[in-house]
Amino acid sequence: MAFQKGVALVLIIEEDIKTLLNDNRRKLIGAQVSMEDTTSDTVTIANSCFISSTVAREIIGKKEKDVIKAREKINEKGKNKRVNLKTDLVVNQFKEVDVISSKNVIGFIPGDEKPDEYIVVSAHYDHLGKKGDDIYNGADDNGSGTSSVLTLANAFSQADKDRVHFKRNIVFLLVTGEEKGLLGSEFYTHHPIIPLENTVADVNIDMVGRVDDKYQHNPNYIYVIGSDRISQKLHDMNEADNQKYSQLVLDYTYNDEADPNRYYYRSDHYNFAKNGIPSVFFFNGTHADYHRPTDTVDKINFEKMEKVDRHIFHLIWSLAMMDGNLK
Ligand SMILES: [Zn+2]
């Protein structure tokens, strides 16, 4: 509204500006990352600036009483009441833009019976980087998913060498920028190397190397998210492979649309699902080291991770070999 009315700058008076700054440092003065091809230059909000009550008092000067009175009136009647102030305030705001580039990594195993159809296996390989001296290792998030995709690629390429004929192509996709808002997968779905209409399914792996509180006593589980949202057949295939081969506890807690964590919208499969592509997301749930420098490799439960990866292997195999379509 302020922008529409031509307001040049909104000064927001903050009683406790120190606390505000400490609690929101990154949001207020940190860099924001967005994808170049989706960032538009059109401004839709007025510029704003937080000021302390001390600065506000200096700007208001002798008119403090008038301002207080006007504020009371506004609160009473719910109507605007303006006080004009003369001030020498000068504000300079500069927007600094850096262009950073990053890469998605892709490879595929060719199929022969349905050469136009592709199964995508995805994981994000980025994490939070470094803050000060703290290194965010991201062993579970998402070293586990990244190495799972590489291991699966290795296994399927071995099968290919052993002259297994896959009906469909199997694509291995490692994406960047997930932690900044699913940017790598968003870019991929905006600029797909394989037409999205030929992309049969996305199997996404994000955090599969740890055990959460709920499963402390049974690591043989995995949360399954999204499998039934677009294709019941995908869901059924995942269940059938689990019964036949893996016998993991497939937990659908986070697939509930009412779940407040909204994980369905928070990893890279979502950019595929958004485009109508049946997608499934494998996830071990969070833990005390989630998004902390302490997410280190010594805490990875490799035995559990192997079981999950073997299960995902079977699902990808089934998808690559299935008769008919998912939808
Ligand atoms: Zn992640």
CSV table of C-alpha atoms and ligand atoms in Angstrom, one decimal:
chain,number,residue,atom,x,y,z
A,1,MET,CA,0.0,0.0,0.0
A,2,ALA,CA,2.8,2.4,1.0
A,3,PHE,CA,4.5,1.7,-2.4
A,4,GLN,CA,1.3,2.3,-4.3
A,5,LYS,CA,0.8,5.6,-2.5
A,6,GLY,CA,4.3,6.7,-3.6
A,7,VAL,CA,5.9,6.5,-0.1
A,8,ALA,CA,9.7,6.9,-0.6
A,9,LEU,CA,10.8,5.3,2.7
A,10,VAL,CA,9.0,3.8,5.7
A,11,LEU,CA,10.9,4.3,9.0
A,12,ILE,CA,10.0,1.5,11.4
A,13,ILE,CA,10.5,2.6,15.0
A,14,GLU,CA,11.9,-0.3,17.1
A,15,GLU,CA,12.0,0.1,20.8
A,16,ASP,CA,14.6,-2.7,21.3
A,17,ILE,CA,16.6,-2.5,18.1
A,18,LYS,CA,19.5,-4.4,19.5
A,19,THR,CA,17.4,-7.5,20.2
A,20,LEU,CA,15.7,-7.2,16.9
A,21,LEU,CA,19.1,-7.1,15.1
A,22,ASN,CA,20.5,-10.0,17.2
A,23,ASP,CA,17.5,-12.2,16.6
A,24,ASN,CA,17.2,-11.4,12.9
A,25,ARG,CA,20.8,-10.6,11.8
A,26,ARG,CA,20.9,-12.7,8.7
A,27,LYS,CA,17.4,-11.8,7.6
A,28,LEU,CA,17.9,-8.0,8.1
A,29,ILE,CA,21.5,-7.4,7.0
A,30,GLY,CA,22.6,-10.7,5.5
A,31,ALA,CA,22.6,-11.6,1.8
A,32,GLN,CA,19.5,-12.9,0.2
A,33,VAL,CA,20.0,-15.5,-2.5
A,34,SER,CA,17.5,-15.9,-5.4
A,35,MET,CA,17.7,-17.4,-8.8
A,36,GLU,CA,18.7,-14.9,-11.5
A,37,ASP,CA,16.1,-16.0,-14.1
A,38,THR,CA,13.2,-15.8,-11.7
A,39,THR,CA,14.2,-12.5,-10.0
A,40,SER,CA,12.4,-9.6,-11.6
A,41,ASP,CA,13.6,-6.0,-11.3
A,42,THR,CA,10.1,-4.7,-10.7
A,43,VAL,CA,9.8,-3.2,-7.2
A,44,THR,CA,6.5,-3.9,-5.5
A,45,ILE,CA,7.2,-2.8,-1.9
A,46,ALA,CA,8.3,0.5,-0.4
A,47,ASN,CA,11.8,0.8,0.9
A,48,SER,CA,12.0,0.5,4.7
A,49,CYS,CA,14.5,1.1,7.5
A,50,PHE,CA,14.4,0.2,11.1
A,51,ILE,CA,15.3,3.1,13.5
A,52,SER,CA,15.7,3.1,17.3
A,53,SER,CA,13.4,5.2,19.4
A,54,THR,CA,16.3,7.5,20.1
A,55,VAL,CA,16.6,8.3,16.4
A,56,ALA,CA,12.9,8.6,16.2
A,57,ARG,CA,12.8,11.1,19.0
A,58,GLU,CA,15.5,13.2,17.3
A,59,ILE,CA,13.5,13.2,14.1
A,60,ILE,CA,10.2,14.1,15.8
A,61,GLY,CA,11.9,16.8,18.0
A,62,LYS,CA,9.5,19.3,19.5
A,63,LYS,CA,6.4,17.6,18.0
A,64,GLU,CA,6.6,14.6,20.3
A,65,LYS,CA,3.4,15.5,22.1
A,66,ASP,CA,1.5,16.0,18.8
A,67,VAL,CA,2.7,12.6,17.6
A,68,ILE,CA,1.6,10.9,20.8
A,69,LYS,CA,-1.8,12.7,20.6
A,70,ALA,CA,-2.3,11.7,16.9
A,71,ARG,CA,-1.4,8.1,17.8
A,72,GLU,CA,-4.0,8.0,20.5
A,73,LYS,CA,-6.6,9.4,18.1
A,74,ILE,CA,-5.7,6.8,15.5
A,75,ASN,CA,-6.1,4.0,18.1
A,76,GLU,CA,-9.4,5.4,19.3
A,77,LYS,CA,-11.1,6.2,16.0
A,78,GLY,CA,-9.2,3.9,13.6
A,79,LYS,CA,-8.7,6.8,11.3
A,80,ASN,CA,-5.6,8.4,9.9
A,81,LYS,CA,-4.2,11.5,11.6
A,82,ARG,CA,-1.1,13.0,10.2
A,83,VAL,CA,1.6,15.1,11.8
A,84,ASN,CA,4.0,16.8,9.5
A,85,LEU,CA,7.6,16.9,10.6
A,86,LYS,CA,10.4,19.0,9.3
A,87,THR,CA,13.7,17.2,9.4
A,88,ASP,CA,17.1,17.1,7.8
A,89,LEU,CA,17.2,13.4,7.6
A,90,VAL,CA,19.2,11.9,4.8
A,91,VAL,CA,19.0,8.2,4.1
A,92,ASN,CA,21.2,6.4,1.5
A,93,GLN,CA,20.2,2.9,0.7
A,94,PHE,CA,22.2,0.8,-1.8
A,95,LYS,CA,21.4,-2.6,-3.1
A,96,GLU,CA,24.5,-4.7,-3.8
A,97,VAL,CA,24.1,-7.5,-6.2
A,98,ASP,CA,26.6,-10.3,-6.7
A,99,VAL,CA,26.1,-13.0,-9.3
A,100,ILE,CA,27.2,-16.4,-8.1
A,101,SER,CA,27.2,-19.4,-10.3
A,102,SER,CA,26.7,-23.0,-9.3
A,103,LYS,CA,26.2,-26.3,-11.1
A,104,ASN,CA,23.8,-29.2,-11.2
A,105,VAL,CA,25.4,-32.5,-12.1
A,106,ILE,CA,23.7,-35.0,-14.3
A,107,GLY,CA,24.4,-38.4,-15.8
A,108,PHE,CA,22.3,-41.3,-17.2
A,109,ILE,CA,22.1,-44.9,-18.0
A,110,PRO,CA,20.3,-45.5,-21.3
A,111,GLY,CA,17.3,-47.7,-21.6
A,112,ASP,CA,16.3,-49.3,-24.9
A,113,GLU,CA,12.6,-50.3,-24.9
A,114,LYS,CA,11.2,-46.9,-24.1
A,115,PRO,CA,14.1,-44.6,-25.0
A,116,ASP,CA,11.9,-41.5,-24.6
A,117,GLU,CA,11.1,-42.2,-20.9
A,118,TYR,CA,13.3,-41.2,-18.0
A,119,ILE,CA,13.3,-42.0,-14.3
A,120,VAL,CA,15.1,-39.3,-12.3
A,121,VAL,CA,17.0,-40.1,-9.1
A,122,SER,CA,17.9,-36.8,-7.3
A,123,ALA,CA,19.6,-35.4,-4.3
A,124,HIS,CA,21.0,-32.0,-3.4
A,125,TYR,CA,24.7,-31.8,-2.9
A,126,ASP,CA,24.9,-28.3,-1.4
A,127,HIS,CA,24.7,-27.5,2.3
A,128,LEU,CA,25.1,-24.4,4.5
A,129,GLY,CA,28.8,-23.8,4.0
A,130,LYS,CA,30.8,-21.9,6.6
A,131,LYS,CA,29.7,-19.4,9.1
A,132,GLY,CA,32.7,-17.7,10.9
A,133,ASP,CA,34.9,-20.6,11.9
A,134,ASP,CA,32.1,-23.1,11.9
A,135,ILE,CA,32.0,-25.6,9.1
A,136,TYR,CA,28.6,-27.1,8.4
A,137,ASN,CA,29.6,-30.5,7.4
A,138,GLY,CA,26.2,-31.7,6.3
A,139,ALA,CA,27.0,-35.4,6.5
A,140,ASP,CA,23.4,-36.4,6.8
A,141,ASP,CA,22.0,-33.3,5.0
A,142,ASN,CA,22.9,-34.2,2.3
A,143,GLY,CA,26.2,-36.1,2.1
A,144,SER,CA,24.0,-39.2,2.7
A,145,GLY,CA,21.7,-38.5,-0.3
A,146,THR,CA,24.6,-37.4,-2.5
A,147,SER,CA,26.6,-40.5,-1.8
A,148,SER,CA,23.5,-42.6,-2.2
A,149,VAL,CA,22.9,-41.3,-5.7
A,150,LEU,CA,26.5,-41.9,-6.6
A,151,THR,CA,26.3,-45.5,-5.2
A,152,LEU,CA,23.1,-46.1,-7.0
A,153,ALA,CA,24.6,-44.7,-10.3
A,154,ASN,CA,27.5,-47.0,-9.8
A,155,ALA,CA,25.3,-50.1,-9.2
A,156,PHE,CA,23.1,-49.4,-12.2
A,157,SER,CA,26.1,-48.8,-14.4
A,158,GLN,CA,27.5,-52.1,-13.3
A,159,ALA,CA,24.1,-53.7,-14.3
A,160,ASP,CA,24.4,-51.9,-17.6
A,161,LYS,CA,27.9,-53.3,-18.1
A,162,ASP,CA,26.5,-56.7,-17.3
A,163,ARG,CA,24.1,-56.3,-20.2
A,164,VAL,CA,20.9,-55.7,-18.2
A,165,HIS,CA,18.5,-54.1,-20.6
A,166,PHE,CA,16.6,-51.4,-18.8
A,167,LYS,CA,13.4,-50.4,-20.5
A,168,ARG,CA,13.7,-46.7,-19.5
A,169,ASN,CA,16.6,-44.4,-19.1
A,170,ILE,CA,17.7,-43.8,-15.5
A,171,VAL,CA,18.9,-40.3,-14.8
A,172,PHE,CA,21.1,-39.4,-11.8
A,173,LEU,CA,20.8,-35.7,-10.9
A,174,LEU,CA,22.7,-33.9,-8.2
A,175,VAL,CA,21.3,-30.4,-7.6
A,176,THR,CA,22.7,-27.3,-6.0
A,177,GLY,CA,21.2,-24.5,-4.0
A,178,GLU,CA,18.6,-26.6,-2.2
A,179,GLU,CA,19.3,-24.9,1.1
A,180,LYS,CA,18.7,-21.5,-0.5
A,181,GLY,CA,15.2,-22.5,-1.6
A,182,LEU,CA,15.3,-25.5,-3.9
A,183,LEU,CA,17.1,-23.4,-6.5
A,184,GLY,CA,19.0,-26.1,-8.4
A,185,SER,CA,16.0,-28.3,-8.9
A,186,GLU,CA,13.9,-25.2,-9.8
A,187,PHE,CA,16.5,-24.2,-12.4
A,188,TYR,CA,16.5,-27.8,-13.7
A,189,THR,CA,12.7,-27.9,-14.1
A,190,HIS,CA,12.8,-24.5,-15.8
A,191,HIS,CA,15.6,-25.6,-18.2
A,192,PRO,CA,15.1,-29.4,-18.3
A,193,ILE,CA,17.7,-31.4,-20.2
A,194,ILE,CA,15.0,-34.1,-20.7
A,195,PRO,CA,11.5,-32.8,-21.5
A,196,LEU,CA,9.4,-32.9,-18.4
A,197,GLU,CA,6.6,-34.7,-20.2
A,198,ASN,CA,9.1,-37.6,-20.8
A,199,THR,CA,10.1,-37.6,-17.1
A,200,VAL,CA,8.2,-40.5,-15.6
A,201,ALA,CA,9.1,-40.1,-12.0
A,202,ASP,CA,11.5,-38.5,-9.5
A,203,VAL,CA,13.0,-40.5,-6.7
A,204,ASN,CA,14.5,-37.9,-4.3
A,205,ILE,CA,16.9,-38.7,-1.5
A,206,ASP,CA,17.5,-36.1,1.2
A,207,MET,CA,18.9,-37.3,4.6
A,208,VAL,CA,19.0,-41.1,4.9
A,209,GLY,CA,22.0,-41.6,7.1
A,210,ARG,CA,20.6,-41.0,10.6
A,211,VAL,CA,18.0,-42.2,13.0
A,212,ASP,CA,15.5,-39.8,14.6
A,213,ASP,CA,14.2,-39.9,18.2
A,214,LYS,CA,11.1,-41.8,17.3
A,215,TYR,CA,13.1,-44.7,15.9
A,216,GLN,CA,16.0,-44.8,18.4
A,217,HIS,CA,15.3,-48.5,19.0
A,218,ASN,CA,14.6,-49.5,15.4
A,219,PRO,CA,16.8,-47.9,12.7
A,220,ASN,CA,15.2,-50.0,9.9
A,221,TYR,CA,12.7,-47.3,8.9
A,222,ILE,CA,12.4,-44.4,6.5
A,223,TYR,CA,9.8,-41.7,6.1
A,224,VAL,CA,8.2,-41.8,2.7
A,225,ILE,CA,6.7,-38.5,1.5
A,226,GLY,CA,4.7,-37.7,-1.6
A,227,SER,CA,4.5,-41.2,-3.2
A,228,ASP,CA,0.7,-41.2,-3.4
A,229,ARG,CA,0.1,-37.6,-4.2
A,230,ILE,CA,0.3,-37.9,-8.0
A,231,SER,CA,0.4,-41.6,-8.7
A,232,GLN,CA,-1.1,-44.4,-6.6
A,233,LYS,CA,0.9,-46.9,-8.7
A,234,LEU,CA,4.2,-45.3,-7.6
A,235,HIS,CA,3.0,-45.7,-4.0
A,236,ASP,CA,1.9,-49.3,-4.5
A,237,MET,CA,5.2,-50.2,-6.2
A,238,ASN,CA,7.2,-48.8,-3.4
A,239,GLU,CA,5.1,-50.8,-0.9
A,240,ALA,CA,5.4,-54.0,-2.9
A,241,ASP,CA,9.2,-53.7,-3.2
A,242,ASN,CA,9.4,-53.1,0.5
A,243,GLN,CA,7.4,-56.2,1.2
A,244,LYS,CA,9.4,-58.3,-1.2
A,245,TYR,CA,12.9,-57.1,-0.5
A,246,SER,CA,13.5,-54.5,2.1
A,247,GLN,CA,11.0,-54.9,5.0
A,248,LEU,CA,11.7,-51.4,6.3
A,249,VAL,CA,9.1,-49.6,8.3
A,250,LEU,CA,7.7,-47.1,5.8
A,251,ASP,CA,6.5,-44.2,7.9
A,252,TYR,CA,4.0,-41.8,6.3
A,253,THR,CA,3.7,-39.4,9.2
A,254,TYR,CA,5.2,-36.5,7.1
A,255,ASN,CA,3.2,-37.3,4.1
A,256,ASP,CA,0.1,-36.1,5.9
A,257,GLU,CA,-1.1,-32.9,4.3
A,258,ALA,CA,-1.9,-31.5,7.7
A,259,ASP,CA,1.6,-32.1,9.0
A,260,PRO,CA,3.0,-28.8,10.2
A,261,ASN,CA,6.5,-29.5,9.0
A,262,ARG,CA,5.4,-29.4,5.4
A,263,TYR,CA,8.4,-31.5,4.3
A,264,TYR,CA,6.6,-32.4,1.0
A,265,TYR,CA,7.3,-28.8,-0.1
A,266,ARG,CA,10.8,-28.7,1.3
A,267,SER,CA,13.0,-30.8,-0.9
A,268,ASP,CA,13.8,-31.1,-4.6
A,269,HIS,CA,11.2,-33.6,-5.6
A,270,TYR,CA,8.7,-30.8,-5.1
A,271,ASN,CA,9.8,-29.0,-8.2
A,272,PHE,CA,9.1,-32.2,-10.1
A,273,ALA,CA,5.8,-32.8,-8.4
A,274,LYS,CA,4.8,-29.2,-9.1
A,275,ASN,CA,5.1,-30.1,-12.7
A,276,GLY,CA,2.8,-33.1,-12.3
A,277,ILE,CA,5.6,-35.7,-12.2
A,278,PRO,CA,5.0,-38.5,-9.8
A,279,SER,CA,7.6,-38.1,-7.0
A,280,VAL,CA,8.8,-39.8,-3.9
A,281,PHE,CA,11.0,-38.4,-1.2
A,282,PHE,CA,13.0,-40.6,1.2
A,283,PHE,CA,13.9,-38.9,4.5
A,284,ASN,CA,15.1,-40.1,8.0
A,285,GLY,CA,13.6,-37.2,9.9
A,286,THR,CA,15.5,-34.5,11.8
A,287,HIS,CA,17.8,-34.8,14.8
A,288,ALA,CA,19.8,-32.7,17.2
A,289,ASP,CA,22.6,-32.1,14.6
A,290,TYR,CA,20.2,-31.0,11.8
A,291,HIS,CA,21.6,-27.8,10.2
A,292,ARG,CA,24.3,-27.6,12.8
A,293,PRO,CA,28.1,-27.9,12.4
A,294,THR,CA,27.8,-31.2,14.3
A,295,ASP,CA,26.2,-33.0,11.4
A,296,THR,CA,29.4,-35.0,10.9
A,297,VAL,CA,30.2,-38.3,9.2
A,298,ASP,CA,31.1,-40.2,12.3
A,299,LYS,CA,27.4,-40.0,13.3
A,300,ILE,CA,26.2,-41.6,10.1
A,301,ASN,CA,24.6,-45.0,10.6
A,302,PHE,CA,25.9,-46.7,7.5
A,303,GLU,CA,24.1,-50.0,8.1
A,304,LYS,CA,20.8,-48.2,8.1
A,305,MET,CA,21.7,-46.1,5.1
A,306,GLU,CA,22.7,-49.2,3.1
A,307,LYS,CA,19.3,-50.8,3.8
A,308,VAL,CA,17.5,-47.7,2.7
A,309,ASP,CA,19.7,-47.4,-0.5
A,310,ARG,CA,19.1,-51.1,-1.3
A,311,HIS,CA,15.4,-50.4,-1.0
A,312,ILE,CA,15.6,-47.4,-3.3
A,313,PHE,CA,17.6,-49.5,-5.7
A,314,HIS,CA,14.8,-52.0,-6.0
A,315,LEU,CA,12.3,-49.2,-6.5
A,316,ILE,CA,14.3,-47.6,-9.3
A,317,TRP,CA,14.7,-51.0,-10.9
A,318,SER,CA,11.0,-51.5,-10.8
A,319,LEU,CA,10.3,-48.1,-12.3
A,320,ALA,CA,12.8,-48.6,-15.1
A,321,MET,CA,11.3,-52.0,-15.9
A,322,MET,CA,7.6,-51.5,-15.3
A,323,ASP,CA,4.9,-52.1,-17.9
A,324,GLY,CA,2.6,-49.2,-18.7
A,325,ASN,CA,2.7,-45.7,-17.1
A,326,LEU,CA,2.5,-44.3,-13.6
A,327,LYS,CA,-0.4,-42.1,-14.4
B,1,ZN,ZN,18.5,-31.4,2.7
